[in-house]
mmCIF file of C-alpha atoms and ligand atoms in Angstrom:
data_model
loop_
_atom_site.group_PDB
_atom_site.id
_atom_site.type_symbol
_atom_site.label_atom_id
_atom_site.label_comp_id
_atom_site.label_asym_id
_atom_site.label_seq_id
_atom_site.Cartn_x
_atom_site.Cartn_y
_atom_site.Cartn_z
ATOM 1 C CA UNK A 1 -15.449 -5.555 -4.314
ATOM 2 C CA UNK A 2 -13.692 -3.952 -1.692
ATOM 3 C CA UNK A 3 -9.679 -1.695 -2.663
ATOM 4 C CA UNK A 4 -7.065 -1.237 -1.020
ATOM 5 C CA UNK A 5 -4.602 1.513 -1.383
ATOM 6 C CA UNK A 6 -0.637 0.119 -1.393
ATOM 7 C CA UNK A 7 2.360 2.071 -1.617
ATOM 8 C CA UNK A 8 6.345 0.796 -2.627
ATOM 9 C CA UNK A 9 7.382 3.667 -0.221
ATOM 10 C CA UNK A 10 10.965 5.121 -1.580
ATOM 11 C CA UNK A 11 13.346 2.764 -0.294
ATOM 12 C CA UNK A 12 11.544 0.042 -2.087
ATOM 13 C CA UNK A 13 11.933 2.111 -5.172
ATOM 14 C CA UNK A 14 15.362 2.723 -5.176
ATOM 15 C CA UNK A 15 15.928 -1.037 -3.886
ATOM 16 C CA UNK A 16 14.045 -1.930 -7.104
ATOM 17 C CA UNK A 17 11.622 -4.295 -5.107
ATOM 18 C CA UNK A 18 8.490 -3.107 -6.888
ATOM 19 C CA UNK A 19 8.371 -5.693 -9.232
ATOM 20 C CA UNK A 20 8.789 -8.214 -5.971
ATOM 21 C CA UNK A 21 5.689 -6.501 -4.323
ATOM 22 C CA UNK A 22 3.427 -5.986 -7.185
ATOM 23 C CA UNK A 23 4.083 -9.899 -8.048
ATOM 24 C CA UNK A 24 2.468 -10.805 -4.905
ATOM 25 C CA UNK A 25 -0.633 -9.229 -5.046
ATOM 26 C CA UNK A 26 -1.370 -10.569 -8.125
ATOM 27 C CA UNK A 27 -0.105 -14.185 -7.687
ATOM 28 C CA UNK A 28 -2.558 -13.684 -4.405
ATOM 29 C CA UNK A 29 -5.555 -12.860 -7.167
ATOM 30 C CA UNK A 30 -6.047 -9.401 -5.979
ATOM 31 C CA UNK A 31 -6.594 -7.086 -9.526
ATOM 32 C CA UNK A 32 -4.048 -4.072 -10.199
ATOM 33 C CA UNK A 33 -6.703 -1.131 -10.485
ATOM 34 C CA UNK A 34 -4.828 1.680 -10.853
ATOM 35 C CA UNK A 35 -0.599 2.575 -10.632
ATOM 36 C CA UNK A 36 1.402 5.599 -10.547
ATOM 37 C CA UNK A 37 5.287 6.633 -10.311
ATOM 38 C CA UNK A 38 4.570 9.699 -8.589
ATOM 39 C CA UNK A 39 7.324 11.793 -6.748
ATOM 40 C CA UNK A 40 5.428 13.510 -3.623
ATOM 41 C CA UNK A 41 4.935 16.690 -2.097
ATOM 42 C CA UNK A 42 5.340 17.014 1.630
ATOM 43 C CA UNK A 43 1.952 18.332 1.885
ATOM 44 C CA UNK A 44 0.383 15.250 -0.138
ATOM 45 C CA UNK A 45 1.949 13.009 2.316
ATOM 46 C CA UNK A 46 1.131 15.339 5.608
ATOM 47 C CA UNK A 47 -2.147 14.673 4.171
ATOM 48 C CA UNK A 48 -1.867 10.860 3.816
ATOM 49 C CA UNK A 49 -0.486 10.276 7.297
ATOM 50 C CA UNK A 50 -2.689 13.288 8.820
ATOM 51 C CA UNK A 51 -3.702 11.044 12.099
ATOM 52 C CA UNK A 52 0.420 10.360 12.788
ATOM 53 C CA UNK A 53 0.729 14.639 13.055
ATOM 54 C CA UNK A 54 1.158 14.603 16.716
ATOM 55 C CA UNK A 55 3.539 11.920 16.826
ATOM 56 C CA UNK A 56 7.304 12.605 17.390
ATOM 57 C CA UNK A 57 8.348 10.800 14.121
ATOM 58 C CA UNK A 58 5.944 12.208 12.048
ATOM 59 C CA UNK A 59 8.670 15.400 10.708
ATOM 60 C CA UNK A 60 11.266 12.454 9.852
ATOM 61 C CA UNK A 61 8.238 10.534 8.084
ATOM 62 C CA UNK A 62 7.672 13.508 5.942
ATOM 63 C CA UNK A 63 11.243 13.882 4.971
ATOM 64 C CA UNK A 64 11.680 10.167 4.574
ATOM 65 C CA UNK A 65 8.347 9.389 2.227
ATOM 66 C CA UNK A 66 9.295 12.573 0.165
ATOM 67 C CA UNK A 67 12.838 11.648 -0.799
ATOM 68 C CA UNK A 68 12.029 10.165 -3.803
ATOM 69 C CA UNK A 69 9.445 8.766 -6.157
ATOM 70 C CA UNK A 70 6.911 6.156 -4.679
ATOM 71 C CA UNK A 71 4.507 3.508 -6.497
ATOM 72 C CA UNK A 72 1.009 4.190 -5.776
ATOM 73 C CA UNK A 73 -1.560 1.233 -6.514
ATOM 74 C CA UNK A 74 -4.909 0.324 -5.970
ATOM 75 C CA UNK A 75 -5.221 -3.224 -5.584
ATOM 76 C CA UNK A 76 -8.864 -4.730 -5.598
ATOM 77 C CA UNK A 77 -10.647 -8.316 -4.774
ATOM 78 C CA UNK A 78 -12.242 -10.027 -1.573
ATOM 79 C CA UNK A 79 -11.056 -8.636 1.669
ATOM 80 C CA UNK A 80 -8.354 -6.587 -0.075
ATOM 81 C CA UNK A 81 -7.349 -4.132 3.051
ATOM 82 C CA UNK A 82 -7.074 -7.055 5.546
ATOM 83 C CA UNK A 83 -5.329 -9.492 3.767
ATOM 84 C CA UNK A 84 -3.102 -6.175 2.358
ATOM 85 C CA UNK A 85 -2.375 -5.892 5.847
ATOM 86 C CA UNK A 86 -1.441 -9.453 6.620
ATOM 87 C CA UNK A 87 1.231 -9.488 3.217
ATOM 88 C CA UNK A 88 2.623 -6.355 4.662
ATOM 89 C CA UNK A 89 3.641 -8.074 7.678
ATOM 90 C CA UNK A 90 3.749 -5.539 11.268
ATOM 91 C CA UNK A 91 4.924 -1.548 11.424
ATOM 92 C CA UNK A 92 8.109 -2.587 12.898
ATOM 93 C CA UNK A 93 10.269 -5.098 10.496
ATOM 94 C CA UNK A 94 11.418 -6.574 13.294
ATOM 95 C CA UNK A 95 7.881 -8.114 14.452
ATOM 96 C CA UNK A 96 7.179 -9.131 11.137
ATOM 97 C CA UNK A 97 7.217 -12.804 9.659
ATOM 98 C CA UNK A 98 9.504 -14.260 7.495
ATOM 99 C CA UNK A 99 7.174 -14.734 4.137
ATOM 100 C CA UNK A 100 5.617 -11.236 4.820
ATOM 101 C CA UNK A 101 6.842 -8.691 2.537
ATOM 102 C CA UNK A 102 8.223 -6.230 5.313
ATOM 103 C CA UNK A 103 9.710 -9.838 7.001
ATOM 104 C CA UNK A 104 11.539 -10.684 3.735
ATOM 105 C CA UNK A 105 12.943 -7.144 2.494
ATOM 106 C CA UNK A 106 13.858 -4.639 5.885
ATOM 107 C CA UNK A 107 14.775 -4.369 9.514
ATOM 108 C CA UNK A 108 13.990 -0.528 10.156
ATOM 109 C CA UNK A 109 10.721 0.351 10.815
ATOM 110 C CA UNK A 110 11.707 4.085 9.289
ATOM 111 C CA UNK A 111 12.624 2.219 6.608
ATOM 112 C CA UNK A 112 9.709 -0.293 6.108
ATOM 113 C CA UNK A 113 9.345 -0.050 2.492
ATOM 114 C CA UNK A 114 5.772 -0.320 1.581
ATOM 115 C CA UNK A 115 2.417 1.396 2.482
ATOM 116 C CA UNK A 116 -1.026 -0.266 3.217
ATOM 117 C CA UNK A 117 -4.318 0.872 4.094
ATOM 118 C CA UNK A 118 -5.592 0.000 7.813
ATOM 119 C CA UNK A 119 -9.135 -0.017 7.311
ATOM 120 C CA UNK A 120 -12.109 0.480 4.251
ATOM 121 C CA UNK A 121 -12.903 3.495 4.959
ATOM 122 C CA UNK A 122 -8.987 4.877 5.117
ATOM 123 C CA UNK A 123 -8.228 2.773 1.910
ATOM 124 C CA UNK A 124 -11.280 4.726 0.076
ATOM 125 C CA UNK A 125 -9.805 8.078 1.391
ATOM 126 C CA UNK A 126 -6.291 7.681 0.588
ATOM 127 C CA UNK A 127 -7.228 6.126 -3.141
ATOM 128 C CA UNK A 128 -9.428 9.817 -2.707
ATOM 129 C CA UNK A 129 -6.401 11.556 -2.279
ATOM 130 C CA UNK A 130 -3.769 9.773 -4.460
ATOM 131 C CA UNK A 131 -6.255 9.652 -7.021
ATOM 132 C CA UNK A 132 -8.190 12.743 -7.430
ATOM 133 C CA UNK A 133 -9.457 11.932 -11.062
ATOM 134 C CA UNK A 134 -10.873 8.735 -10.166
ATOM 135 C CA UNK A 135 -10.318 4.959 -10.505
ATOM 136 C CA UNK A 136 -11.923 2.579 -12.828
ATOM 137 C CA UNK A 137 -12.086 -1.180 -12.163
ATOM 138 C CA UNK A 138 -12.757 -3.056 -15.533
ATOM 139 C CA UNK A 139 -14.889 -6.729 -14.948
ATOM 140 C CA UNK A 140 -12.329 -9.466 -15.092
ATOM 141 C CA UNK A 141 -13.302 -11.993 -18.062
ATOM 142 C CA UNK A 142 -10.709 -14.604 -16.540
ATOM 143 C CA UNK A 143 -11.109 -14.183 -13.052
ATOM 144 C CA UNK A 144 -9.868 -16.643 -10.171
ATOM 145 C CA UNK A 145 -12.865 -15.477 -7.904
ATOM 146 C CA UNK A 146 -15.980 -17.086 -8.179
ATOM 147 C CA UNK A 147 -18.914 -16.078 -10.005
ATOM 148 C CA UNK A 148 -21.142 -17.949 -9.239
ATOM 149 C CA UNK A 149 -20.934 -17.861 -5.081
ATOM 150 C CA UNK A 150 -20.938 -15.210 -2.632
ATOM 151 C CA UNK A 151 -20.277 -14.967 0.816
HETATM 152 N N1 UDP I 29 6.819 4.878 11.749
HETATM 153 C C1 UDP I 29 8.031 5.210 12.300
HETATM 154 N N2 UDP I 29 8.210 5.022 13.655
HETATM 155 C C2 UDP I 29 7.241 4.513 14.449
HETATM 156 C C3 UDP I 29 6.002 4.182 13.882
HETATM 157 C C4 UDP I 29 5.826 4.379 12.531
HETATM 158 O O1 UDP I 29 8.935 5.652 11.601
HETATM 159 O O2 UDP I 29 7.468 4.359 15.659
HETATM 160 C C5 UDP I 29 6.613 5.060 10.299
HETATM 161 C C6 UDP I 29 6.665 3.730 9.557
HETATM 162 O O3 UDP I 29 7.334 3.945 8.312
HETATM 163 C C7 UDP I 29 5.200 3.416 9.336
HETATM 164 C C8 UDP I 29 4.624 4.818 9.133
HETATM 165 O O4 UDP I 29 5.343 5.630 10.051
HETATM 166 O O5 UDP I 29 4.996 2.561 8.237
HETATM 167 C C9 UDP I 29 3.153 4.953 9.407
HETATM 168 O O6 UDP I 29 2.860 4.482 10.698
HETATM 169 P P1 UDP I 29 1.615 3.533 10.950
HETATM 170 O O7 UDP I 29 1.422 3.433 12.432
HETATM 171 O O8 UDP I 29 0.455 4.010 10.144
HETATM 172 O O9 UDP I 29 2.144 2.113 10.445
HETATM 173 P P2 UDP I 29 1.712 1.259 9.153
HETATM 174 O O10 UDP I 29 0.243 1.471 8.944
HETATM 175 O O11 UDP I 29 2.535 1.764 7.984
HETATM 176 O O12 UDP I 29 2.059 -0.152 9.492
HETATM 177 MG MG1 MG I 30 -0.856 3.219 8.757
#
């Protein structure tokens, strides 16, 4: 089953839309895997966003993501990173739907509120890194995915 890593960045926090943001992922039927109020170094998150280094807002991205504590999550189910993606909405607010969560709750892309992986293999490193002791994903009993078909 693939994970996805998803972060309420510190603007979400402190705009107490966590709750908002961990309600759809679960109403979706992805499963909450692992959470953490965490408050982060800057050299966690240089880590996290080490392919942005070179870019010009990368310094203010530092400051911004360590101003205050973040939710960390690993959310897991079918497709997890893509569809992630598609709740998320677009970088930029502005570009983003209405009924996305970055289309419903911002307008500044420094400012976008919530973190999700791009791609399987950057989910699995940043749940790595945000997660160094491990995460355990315990079989569903009540489950809204199928167990009986695969595809
Ligand atoms: N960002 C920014 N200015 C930009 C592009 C990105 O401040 O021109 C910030 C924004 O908060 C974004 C984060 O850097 O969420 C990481 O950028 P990325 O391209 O990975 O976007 P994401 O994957 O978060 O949509
Ligand atoms: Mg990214």
């Amino acid at each position: 089953m693939e994970r996805t890593y998803i972060m309420v960045k510190p603007d979400g926090v402190e705009r107490g839309i966590v709750g908002e943001i961990i309600k759809r992922f679960e109403q979706r039927g992805f499963q909450l895997t692992a959470l953490e109020l965490i408050h982060p170094s800057k050299e966690l998150l240089e880590e996290h966003y080490c392919d942005l280094k070179t870019k010009g807002f990368f310094p203010s991205l530092i400051e911004y993501m360590s101003s205050g504590p973040v939710v960390g999550m690993v959310w897991t189910g079918k497709d997890a990173v893509k569809t992630g993606r598609k709740m998320l909405g677009e970088t930029n607010p502005l570009n983003s739907a209405p009924g996305t969560i970055r289309g419903d709750f911002c307008i500044e892309v420094g400012r976008n509120i919530c973190h999700g992986s791009d791609a399987v293999e950057s989910a699995e490193r940043e749940i790595a890194l945000w997660f160094p002791r491990g995460v355990k994903t315990v079989a569903r009993t009540h489950s809204i995915h199928s167990l009986f078909y695969e595809n």
